[in-house]
XYZ file of N, CA, C and O in Angstrom:
400
model
N 70.731 78.899 116.895
C 72.008 78.911 117.579
C 73.088 79.232 116.552
O 73.346 78.469 115.652
N 73.672 80.370 116.692
C 74.721 80.797 115.771
C 76.079 80.710 116.456
O 76.225 81.075 117.619
N 77.074 80.266 115.702
C 78.436 80.156 116.209
C 79.308 81.157 115.467
O 79.275 81.229 114.241
N 80.058 81.940 116.214
C 81.031 82.861 115.633
C 82.403 82.214 115.736
O 82.906 81.968 116.833
N 82.988 81.920 114.587
C 84.325 81.341 114.521
C 85.279 82.508 114.264
O 85.074 83.277 113.324
N 86.278 82.643 115.100
C 87.157 83.810 115.049
C 88.606 83.379 114.829
O 89.085 82.456 115.492
N 89.270 84.073 113.913
C 90.675 83.775 113.654
C 91.448 85.053 113.374
O 90.899 86.029 112.862
N 92.708 85.020 113.734
C 93.642 86.079 113.385
C 94.753 85.411 112.585
O 95.287 84.375 112.997
N 95.082 85.973 111.438
C 96.026 85.317 110.541
C 97.101 86.292 110.073
O 96.812 87.464 109.827
N 98.322 85.798 109.991
C 99.431 86.535 109.399
C 99.999 85.634 108.310
O 100.644 84.620 108.598
N 99.674 85.977 107.061
C 100.053 85.165 105.908
C 99.391 83.778 106.027
O 98.215 83.719 106.327
N 100.065 82.713 105.781
C 99.516 81.359 105.878
C 98.290 81.143 104.984
O 97.346 80.450 105.357
N 98.273 81.732 103.796
C 97.094 81.637 102.932
C 96.756 80.196 102.555
O 95.572 79.849 102.441
N 97.754 79.340 102.360
C 97.466 77.935 102.028
C 96.720 77.241 103.166
O 95.748 76.524 102.943
N 97.193 77.458 104.388
C 96.515 76.883 105.546
C 95.126 77.486 105.716
O 94.158 76.787 106.008
N 95.043 78.787 105.572
C 93.772 79.483 105.769
C 92.702 78.950 104.826
O 91.559 78.745 105.237
N 93.053 78.709 103.594
C 92.066 78.196 102.631
C 91.512 76.851 103.100
O 90.311 76.610 103.043
N 92.386 75.993 103.578
C 91.923 74.687 104.067
C 91.040 74.849 105.302
O 90.042 74.155 105.459
N 91.398 75.765 106.189
C 90.577 76.013 107.377
C 89.196 76.517 106.971
O 88.173 76.044 107.474
N 89.144 77.476 106.049
C 87.856 78.007 105.582
C 87.016 76.886 104.971
O 85.807 76.789 105.242
N 87.617 76.044 104.183
C 86.890 74.921 103.586
C 86.300 74.011 104.661
O 85.171 73.525 104.521
N 87.047 73.780 105.747
C 86.532 72.918 106.816
C 85.362 73.574 107.547
O 84.437 72.890 107.980
N 85.378 74.884 107.664
C 84.256 75.598 108.288
C 83.036 75.550 107.379
O 81.915 75.286 107.822
N 83.235 75.771 106.103
C 82.121 75.772 105.157
C 81.491 74.394 105.000
O 80.350 74.270 104.576
N 82.210 73.338 105.367
C 81.702 71.973 105.264
C 80.896 71.543 106.492
O 80.455 70.397 106.571
N 80.682 72.436 107.428
C 79.970 72.093 108.656
C 78.525 71.675 108.384
O 77.841 72.261 107.545
N 78.068 70.668 109.139
C 76.660 70.271 109.042
C 75.764 71.339 109.658
O 74.644 71.542 109.202
N 76.236 72.021 110.680
C 75.538 73.170 111.242
C 75.902 74.371 110.370
O 77.069 74.749 110.280
N 74.922 74.963 109.729
C 75.194 76.027 108.768
C 75.045 77.434 109.342
O 75.352 78.410 108.658
N 74.581 77.565 110.579
C 74.369 78.889 111.160
C 75.640 79.341 111.887
O 75.767 79.197 113.100
N 76.565 79.862 111.112
C 77.842 80.315 111.645
C 78.308 81.545 110.876
O 77.801 81.848 109.806
N 79.262 82.233 111.460
C 79.998 83.291 110.773
C 81.464 83.037 111.044
O 81.818 82.495 112.092
N 82.296 83.382 110.088
C 83.747 83.246 110.254
C 84.351 84.635 110.132
O 84.255 85.265 109.077
N 84.934 85.109 111.219
C 85.561 86.430 111.255
C 87.061 86.242 111.108
O 87.708 85.623 111.957
N 87.604 86.758 110.012
C 89.025 86.639 109.703
C 89.672 88.004 109.897
O 89.339 88.956 109.188
N 90.582 88.100 110.849
C 91.340 89.329 111.057
C 92.725 89.114 110.445
O 93.480 88.257 110.889
N 93.012 89.877 109.418
C 94.300 89.840 108.724
C 95.247 90.766 109.478
O 95.076 91.979 109.479
N 96.237 90.180 110.106
C 97.133 90.921 110.997
C 98.360 91.452 110.257
O 99.493 91.171 110.614
N 98.112 92.226 109.180
C 99.203 92.860 108.451
C 99.925 91.946 107.483
O 101.122 92.121 107.234
N 99.221 90.983 106.913
C 99.841 90.021 105.991
C 100.424 90.690 104.755
O 99.937 91.724 104.302
N 101.457 90.054 104.207
C 101.994 90.473 102.912
C 101.372 89.637 101.792
O 101.515 89.971 100.622
N 100.703 88.552 102.130
C 99.971 87.742 101.162
C 98.577 88.331 100.957
O 98.090 89.086 101.793
N 97.919 87.956 99.878
C 96.597 88.493 99.549
C 95.494 87.722 100.279
O 94.743 86.954 99.680
N 95.405 87.944 101.569
C 94.385 87.283 102.388
C 92.998 87.794 102.008
O 92.038 87.021 101.923
N 92.887 89.073 101.743
C 91.592 89.639 101.355
C 91.067 88.966 100.087
O 89.895 88.587 100.011
N 91.908 88.814 99.093
C 91.509 88.158 97.855
C 91.076 86.724 98.082
O 90.105 86.254 97.475
N 91.775 86.030 98.973
C 91.415 84.653 99.291
C 90.022 84.601 99.921
O 89.172 83.823 99.496
N 89.792 85.439 100.931
C 88.502 85.436 101.637
C 87.373 85.847 100.696
O 86.331 85.193 100.638
N 87.572 86.918 99.953
C 86.528 87.374 99.032
C 86.304 86.364 97.908
O 85.185 86.223 97.416
N 87.332 85.649 97.504
C 87.212 84.655 96.449
C 86.352 83.464 96.838
O 85.825 82.761 95.974
N 86.187 83.239 98.126
C 85.329 82.155 98.600
C 83.860 82.485 98.307
O 83.039 81.609 98.101
N 83.542 83.775 98.291
C 82.196 84.246 97.951
C 81.127 83.637 98.866
O 80.182 83.002 98.409
N 81.300 83.845 100.154
C 80.342 83.364 101.149
C 80.066 84.524 102.095
O 80.985 85.014 102.763
N 78.825 84.959 102.155
C 78.504 86.142 102.958
C 78.628 85.906 104.458
O 78.556 86.850 105.239
N 78.877 84.678 104.868
C 79.094 84.394 106.289
C 80.523 84.697 106.718
O 80.829 84.660 107.905
N 81.396 85.019 105.766
C 82.774 85.375 106.075
C 82.892 86.889 106.234
O 82.390 87.642 105.404
N 83.546 87.290 107.303
C 83.791 88.704 107.593
C 85.302 88.904 107.560
O 86.044 88.163 108.208
N 85.746 89.906 106.809
C 87.181 90.173 106.679
C 87.506 91.546 107.235
O 86.840 92.539 106.916
N 88.541 91.601 108.076
C 89.050 92.853 108.634
C 90.565 92.808 108.512
O 91.180 91.764 108.733
N 91.176 93.937 108.164
C 92.640 93.977 108.023
C 93.253 95.052 108.899
O 92.784 96.177 108.949
N 94.326 94.673 109.601
C 95.167 95.635 110.292
C 96.299 96.003 109.349
O 96.891 95.113 108.722
N 96.649 97.278 109.227
C 97.714 97.675 108.302
C 99.099 97.190 108.714
O 99.993 97.073 107.883
N 99.260 96.887 109.987
C 100.546 96.358 110.451
C 100.292 95.270 111.481
O 99.235 95.232 112.118
N 101.268 94.393 111.643
C 101.143 93.271 112.561
C 101.051 93.759 113.993
O 101.896 94.519 114.456
N 100.017 93.300 114.692
C 99.828 93.645 116.100
C 99.925 92.424 117.004
O 99.858 92.549 118.210
N 99.984 91.251 116.408
C 100.083 90.018 117.181
C 98.774 89.256 117.206
O 97.699 89.849 117.227
N 98.876 87.943 117.188
C 97.711 87.070 117.141
C 96.709 87.362 118.266
O 95.513 87.463 118.010
N 97.135 87.509 119.524
C 96.141 87.768 120.578
C 95.312 89.030 120.312
O 94.105 89.037 120.538
N 95.954 90.072 119.820
C 95.225 91.314 119.546
C 94.184 91.092 118.454
O 93.030 91.509 118.581
N 94.571 90.419 117.391
C 93.642 90.160 116.295
C 92.495 89.266 116.710
O 91.340 89.502 116.349
N 92.786 88.239 117.481
C 91.741 87.326 117.930
C 90.773 88.035 118.875
O 89.549 87.894 118.748
N 91.299 88.813 119.787
C 90.426 89.571 120.689
C 89.554 90.559 119.919
O 88.386 90.757 120.257
N 90.105 91.163 118.879
C 89.306 92.068 118.053
C 88.190 91.298 117.342
O 87.049 91.768 117.264
N 88.502 90.127 116.844
C 87.481 89.298 116.191
C 86.344 88.994 117.173
O 85.167 89.023 116.795
N 86.680 88.711 118.425
C 85.647 88.440 119.432
C 84.699 89.625 119.585
O 83.506 89.440 119.800
N 85.215 90.842 119.469
C 84.343 92.017 119.623
C 83.361 92.157 118.466
O 82.326 92.806 118.614
N 83.679 91.577 117.328
C 82.803 91.643 116.157
C 81.786 90.512 116.110
O 80.843 90.555 115.312
N 81.964 89.511 116.936
C 81.132 88.310 116.902
C 79.676 88.617 117.227
O 79.383 89.392 118.141
N 78.783 87.986 116.485
C 77.346 88.147 116.711
C 76.686 86.838 117.137
O 75.471 86.798 117.329
N 77.457 85.777 117.262
C 76.908 84.465 117.583
C 76.605 84.274 119.055
O 76.995 85.070 119.907
N 75.895 83.191 119.321
C 75.587 82.785 120.694
C 76.802 82.104 121.338
O 76.912 82.066 122.555
N 77.663 81.540 120.487
C 78.856 80.830 120.948
C 80.071 81.311 120.166
O 79.950 81.689 119.014
N 81.231 81.255 120.817
C 82.496 81.629 120.173
C 83.354 80.391 119.975
O 83.434 79.533 120.861
N 84.009 80.331 118.816
C 84.951 79.257 118.524
C 86.227 79.870 117.961
O 86.257 80.267 116.803
N 87.284 80.011 118.783
C 88.557 80.454 118.217
C 89.132 79.329 117.352
O 88.991 78.150 117.686
N 89.739 79.710 116.246
C 90.308 78.713 115.341
C 91.491 79.353 114.631
O 91.364 80.436 114.055
N 92.630 78.693 114.671
C 93.821 79.206 113.997
C 93.782 78.857 112.515
O 93.113 77.907 112.107
N 94.521 79.600 111.729
C 94.547 79.371 110.282
C 95.066 77.984 109.933
O 94.683 77.419 108.914
N 95.908 77.421 110.778
C 96.472 76.106 110.478
C 95.732 74.965 111.184
O 96.253 73.872 111.338
N 94.501 75.224 111.589
C 93.654 74.188 112.192
C 92.474 73.908 111.270
O 91.991 74.796 110.582
N 92.013 72.672 111.302
C 90.841 72.287 110.519
C 89.917 71.504 111.422
O 90.366 70.818 112.336
N 88.624 71.595 111.151
C 87.654 70.935 112.016
C 86.826 69.927 111.221
O 86.595 70.104 110.020
N 86.377 68.892 111.906
C 85.548 67.867 111.260
C 84.177 68.456 110.953
O 83.729 69.396 111.621
N 83.494 67.921 109.960
C 82.221 68.501 109.500
C 81.124 68.599 110.568
O 80.238 69.443 110.458
N 81.184 67.772 111.607
C 80.133 67.811 112.614
C 80.559 68.504 113.916
O 79.829 68.488 114.884
N 81.702 69.132 113.927
C 82.215 69.740 115.162
C 81.241 70.719 115.781
O 80.909 70.625 116.962
N 80.754 71.673 115.025
C 79.866 72.689 115.590
C 78.538 72.091 116.025
O 78.003 72.463 117.070
N 78.012 71.171 115.281
C 76.726 70.546 115.616
C 76.851 69.725 116.899
O 75.964 69.759 117.760
N 77.943 68.980 117.045
C 78.121 68.127 118.212
C 78.367 68.957 119.453
O 77.808 68.679 120.525
N 79.166 69.976 119.347
C 79.463 70.789 120.524
C 78.309 71.689 120.862
O 78.113 72.108 121.939
């Protein structure tokens, strides 16, 4: 059972790092995190690549298109059996994916 966690982010790199850490701490390890960078001026790509986890997928839009557009695009890339939308400023408990 694989879970695709999808997010669209515009800047918010400090929040995003904490969100990524909460996903990586999951007891259920069969997940992917799709991060759509919606035209950020911050180095979101460097942050995602710096985590060095092949379960993270990074996509960048050259200009801001809006959170709904980015999130919907992330859904099209998902390969999991289940979808979990998650905002950059949200964090999840370590057993969230396993319990749900």
